[in-house]
């Protein structure tokens, strides 16, 4: 029997990005979109163009740079939304207009203030209108799992008749149970007369921790598309995670023998790490598939079993998601060639200039610590090489701190070719450093979050600082890495300032 392809519709840049704390700037969205393409997702939902200028521009650019995947833009079932979505996505090789309206009585009564007949008519009008613009129209029945299933079937049938080639059944509030959700999908395949003319999709939220379980139950009951996000980010408790769905299909071949997805699973780890680095949001250590502990075997009895035969405790290998096994990589005597090959093994193609910069940073790091690990190299890329080229660059600092004295700092930064120097006093040495930086950049921020993590283990480990600062009411993430936590903090604060300055300039460009 021919296997059925399960289409992966990635909404990291739409449902994921709209969740608090996960906002990305323009370049970051493009970078993420490119990585999603390498990961092999079938569709990238790039944003909700009518919602903001930023979403509109991002979808427009993503549509131009993505070649292999289709690009979707979200629109309510309204003409203006659909026009804006089409304007954003029309340059894509495979554009999709994704239009939606709620179908549950609670949404109809309190949110839309419409009758079922009106919503049915709106659906048909919206799909027909979108269909004039592109053949590829997806329709979603928001809050489908709390809707009367017979009514959803009626709406789906009308949407398909109007031209929808995908109908999506979202568990918008993450309310369904896997068994029940599977039954709902089965009912749709049985009751919607023209369902063979469309792909049935699901979009599950994780409020009860069941988004992936529900998506898998849907696949087994007839769904041909799953909507999901990297690391499961999304509204509230998030969406179903791409990596968990892809690895479930791959690992449980006995159950999913009739299905496949085109995800390049070896790109999963890199995609997950990239998202964490872009958003500054770490995932919990025990997160399935990509958490730090996902392949760590601590208990003695487990380690013993693993040494005898890895099958005892390992259902999938770290390599299958792209984690390379070697731990110690390079030392201070390693040359550029070794560094370049190591980066290639880790999946990074560096240009000549990037390699030069990475090599300089690597030698500094190798001087400061005896052993340089893969994660240290990835931190160099994410923190120093592939970030936005900022207006300000950290140069050096000096601090005085202790129990009986007021902490003071002198910080030097570069603005283009000019070196700026300032001093600051604060509640602690890090605060003093931030005060000095604020004076030089004329930026006053409010620190909303600060976290420090060691990238690798050992007393000489690289510390990575991730912080969130509010500038003029908008939050900006900043990251910095160093074996010295005060330097890492200074770099992170400057990074946040650079992002704020960049975003202000970009907003000005868009208006002007
Ligand atoms: O959760 C939801 O219902 C959505 C729709 C717009 C598909 O995100
Ligand atoms: Zn959603």
mmCIF file with all atom_site columns, N, CA, C and O in Angstrom, residues 209-225:
data_model
loop_
_atom_site.group_PDB
_atom_site.id
_atom_site.type_symbol
_atom_site.label_atom_id
_atom_site.label_alt_id
_atom_site.label_comp_id
_atom_site.label_asym_id
_atom_site.label_entity_id
_atom_site.label_seq_id
_atom_site.pdbx_PDB_ins_code
_atom_site.Cartn_x
_atom_site.Cartn_y
_atom_site.Cartn_z
_atom_site.occupancy
_atom_site.B_iso_or_equiv
_atom_site.pdbx_formal_charge
_atom_site.auth_seq_id
_atom_site.auth_comp_id
_atom_site.auth_asym_id
_atom_site.auth_atom_id
_atom_site.pdbx_PDB_model_num
ATOM 1  N N  . UNK A 1 209 ? -2.001 19.892 27.724 1.00 0.00 ? 209 UNK A N  1
ATOM 2  C CA . UNK A 1 209 ? -0.801 19.083 27.438 1.00 0.00 ? 209 UNK A CA 1
ATOM 3  C C  . UNK A 1 209 ? -1.062 17.972 26.424 1.00 0.00 ? 209 UNK A C  1
ATOM 4  O O  . UNK A 1 209 ? -0.334 16.975 26.386 1.00 0.00 ? 209 UNK A O  1
ATOM 5  N N  . UNK A 1 210 ? -2.089 18.127 25.600 1.00 0.00 ? 210 UNK A N  1
ATOM 6  C CA . UNK A 1 210 ? -2.486 17.025 24.714 1.00 0.00 ? 210 UNK A CA 1
ATOM 7  C C  . UNK A 1 210 ? -2.382 17.364 23.223 1.00 0.00 ? 210 UNK A C  1
ATOM 8  O O  . UNK A 1 210 ? -2.886 16.609 22.384 1.00 0.00 ? 210 UNK A O  1
ATOM 9  N N  . UNK A 1 211 ? -1.736 18.473 22.908 1.00 0.00 ? 211 UNK A N  1
ATOM 10 C CA . UNK A 1 211 ? -1.725 18.919 21.504 1.00 0.00 ? 211 UNK A CA 1
ATOM 11 C C  . UNK A 1 211 ? -1.107 17.885 20.564 1.00 0.00 ? 211 UNK A C  1
ATOM 12 O O  . UNK A 1 211 ? -1.647 17.611 19.490 1.00 0.00 ? 211 UNK A O  1
ATOM 13 N N  . UNK A 1 212 ? 0.022  17.302 20.971 1.00 0.00 ? 212 UNK A N  1
ATOM 14 C CA . UNK A 1 212 ? 0.668  16.323 20.096 1.00 0.00 ? 212 UNK A CA 1
ATOM 15 C C  . UNK A 1 212 ? -0.162 15.039 20.052 1.00 0.00 ? 212 UNK A C  1
ATOM 16 O O  . UNK A 1 212 ? -0.410 14.472 18.983 1.00 0.00 ? 212 UNK A O  1
ATOM 17 N N  . UNK A 1 213 ? -0.639 14.597 21.218 1.00 0.00 ? 213 UNK A N  1
ATOM 18 C CA . UNK A 1 213 ? -1.459 13.367 21.267 1.00 0.00 ? 213 UNK A CA 1
ATOM 19 C C  . UNK A 1 213 ? -2.690 13.532 20.382 1.00 0.00 ? 213 UNK A C  1
ATOM 20 O O  . UNK A 1 213 ? -3.053 12.619 19.619 1.00 0.00 ? 213 UNK A O  1
ATOM 21 N N  . UNK A 1 214 ? -3.320 14.690 20.444 1.00 0.00 ? 214 UNK A N  1
ATOM 22 C CA . UNK A 1 214 ? -4.506 14.926 19.615 1.00 0.00 ? 214 UNK A CA 1
ATOM 23 C C  . UNK A 1 214 ? -4.151 14.931 18.127 1.00 0.00 ? 214 UNK A C  1
ATOM 24 O O  . UNK A 1 214 ? -4.876 14.367 17.307 1.00 0.00 ? 214 UNK A O  1
ATOM 25 N N  . UNK A 1 215 ? -3.025 15.556 17.775 1.00 0.00 ? 215 UNK A N  1
ATOM 26 C CA . UNK A 1 215 ? -2.620 15.607 16.364 1.00 0.00 ? 215 UNK A CA 1
ATOM 27 C C  . UNK A 1 215 ? -2.354 14.199 15.844 1.00 0.00 ? 215 UNK A C  1
ATOM 28 O O  . UNK A 1 215 ? -2.728 13.857 14.713 1.00 0.00 ? 215 UNK A O  1
ATOM 29 N N  . UNK A 1 216 ? -1.706 13.364 16.671 1.00 0.00 ? 216 UNK A N  1
ATOM 30 C CA . UNK A 1 216 ? -1.402 11.999 16.230 1.00 0.00 ? 216 UNK A CA 1
ATOM 31 C C  . UNK A 1 216 ? -2.683 11.178 16.089 1.00 0.00 ? 216 UNK A C  1
ATOM 32 O O  . UNK A 1 216 ? -2.835 10.396 15.141 1.00 0.00 ? 216 UNK A O  1
ATOM 33 N N  . UNK A 1 217 ? -3.624 11.384 17.025 1.00 0.00 ? 217 UNK A N  1
ATOM 34 C CA . UNK A 1 217 ? -4.913 10.676 16.925 1.00 0.00 ? 217 UNK A CA 1
ATOM 35 C C  . UNK A 1 217 ? -5.621 11.096 15.634 1.00 0.00 ? 217 UNK A C  1
ATOM 36 O O  . UNK A 1 217 ? -6.262 10.273 14.964 1.00 0.00 ? 217 UNK A O  1
ATOM 37 N N  . UNK A 1 218 ? -5.477 12.363 15.278 1.00 0.00 ? 218 UNK A N  1
ATOM 38 C CA . UNK A 1 218 ? -6.122 12.863 14.058 1.00 0.00 ? 218 UNK A CA 1
ATOM 39 C C  . UNK A 1 218 ? -5.521 12.204 12.814 1.00 0.00 ? 218 UNK A C  1
ATOM 40 O O  . UNK A 1 218 ? -6.242 11.825 11.897 1.00 0.00 ? 218 UNK A O  1
ATOM 41 N N  . UNK A 1 219 ? -4.191 12.046 12.815 1.00 0.00 ? 219 UNK A N  1
ATOM 42 C CA . UNK A 1 219 ? -3.540 11.413 11.652 1.00 0.00 ? 219 UNK A CA 1
ATOM 43 C C  . UNK A 1 219 ? -4.103 9.999  11.460 1.00 0.00 ? 219 UNK A C  1
ATOM 44 O O  . UNK A 1 219 ? -4.465 9.593  10.359 1.00 0.00 ? 219 UNK A O  1
ATOM 45 N N  . UNK A 1 220 ? -4.212 9.288  12.572 1.00 0.00 ? 220 UNK A N  1
ATOM 46 C CA . UNK A 1 220 ? -4.687 7.901  12.481 1.00 0.00 ? 220 UNK A CA 1
ATOM 47 C C  . UNK A 1 220 ? -6.162 7.829  12.079 1.00 0.00 ? 220 UNK A C  1
ATOM 48 O O  . UNK A 1 220 ? -6.662 6.762  11.745 1.00 0.00 ? 220 UNK A O  1
ATOM 49 N N  . UNK A 1 221 ? -6.848 8.952  12.140 1.00 0.00 ? 221 UNK A N  1
ATOM 50 C CA . UNK A 1 221 ? -8.275 8.949  11.797 1.00 0.00 ? 221 UNK A CA 1
ATOM 51 C C  . UNK A 1 221 ? -8.598 9.726  10.522 1.00 0.00 ? 221 UNK A C  1
ATOM 52 O O  . UNK A 1 221 ? -9.757 10.032 10.269 1.00 0.00 ? 221 UNK A O  1
ATOM 53 N N  . UNK A 1 222 ? -7.571 10.079 9.756  1.00 0.00 ? 222 UNK A N  1
ATOM 54 C CA . UNK A 1 222 ? -7.863 10.650 8.442  1.00 0.00 ? 222 UNK A CA 1
ATOM 55 C C  . UNK A 1 222 ? -7.320 12.031 8.154  1.00 0.00 ? 222 UNK A C  1
ATOM 56 O O  . UNK A 1 222 ? -7.470 12.519 7.024  1.00 0.00 ? 222 UNK A O  1
ATOM 57 N N  . UNK A 1 223 ? -6.678 12.693 9.139  1.00 0.00 ? 223 UNK A N  1
ATOM 58 C CA . UNK A 1 223 ? -6.123 14.025 8.836  1.00 0.00 ? 223 UNK A CA 1
ATOM 59 C C  . UNK A 1 223 ? -4.893 13.883 7.932  1.00 0.00 ? 223 UNK A C  1
ATOM 60 O O  . UNK A 1 223 ? -4.100 12.955 8.101  1.00 0.00 ? 223 UNK A O  1
ATOM 61 N N  . UNK A 1 224 ? -4.745 14.816 7.003  1.00 0.00 ? 224 UNK A N  1
ATOM 62 C CA . UNK A 1 224 ? -3.599 14.758 6.084  1.00 0.00 ? 224 UNK A CA 1
ATOM 63 C C  . UNK A 1 224 ? -2.633 15.906 6.316  1.00 0.00 ? 224 UNK A C  1
ATOM 64 O O  . UNK A 1 224 ? -1.604 16.003 5.635  1.00 0.00 ? 224 UNK A O  1
ATOM 65 N N  . UNK A 1 225 ? -2.959 16.779 7.231  1.00 0.00 ? 225 UNK A N  1
ATOM 66 C CA . UNK A 1 225 ? -2.072 17.918 7.535  1.00 0.00 ? 225 UNK A CA 1
ATOM 67 C C  . UNK A 1 225 ? -2.128 18.200 9.032  1.00 0.00 ? 225 UNK A C  1
ATOM 68 O O  . UNK A 1 225 ? -3.210 18.158 9.629  1.00 0.00 ? 225 UNK A O  1
#
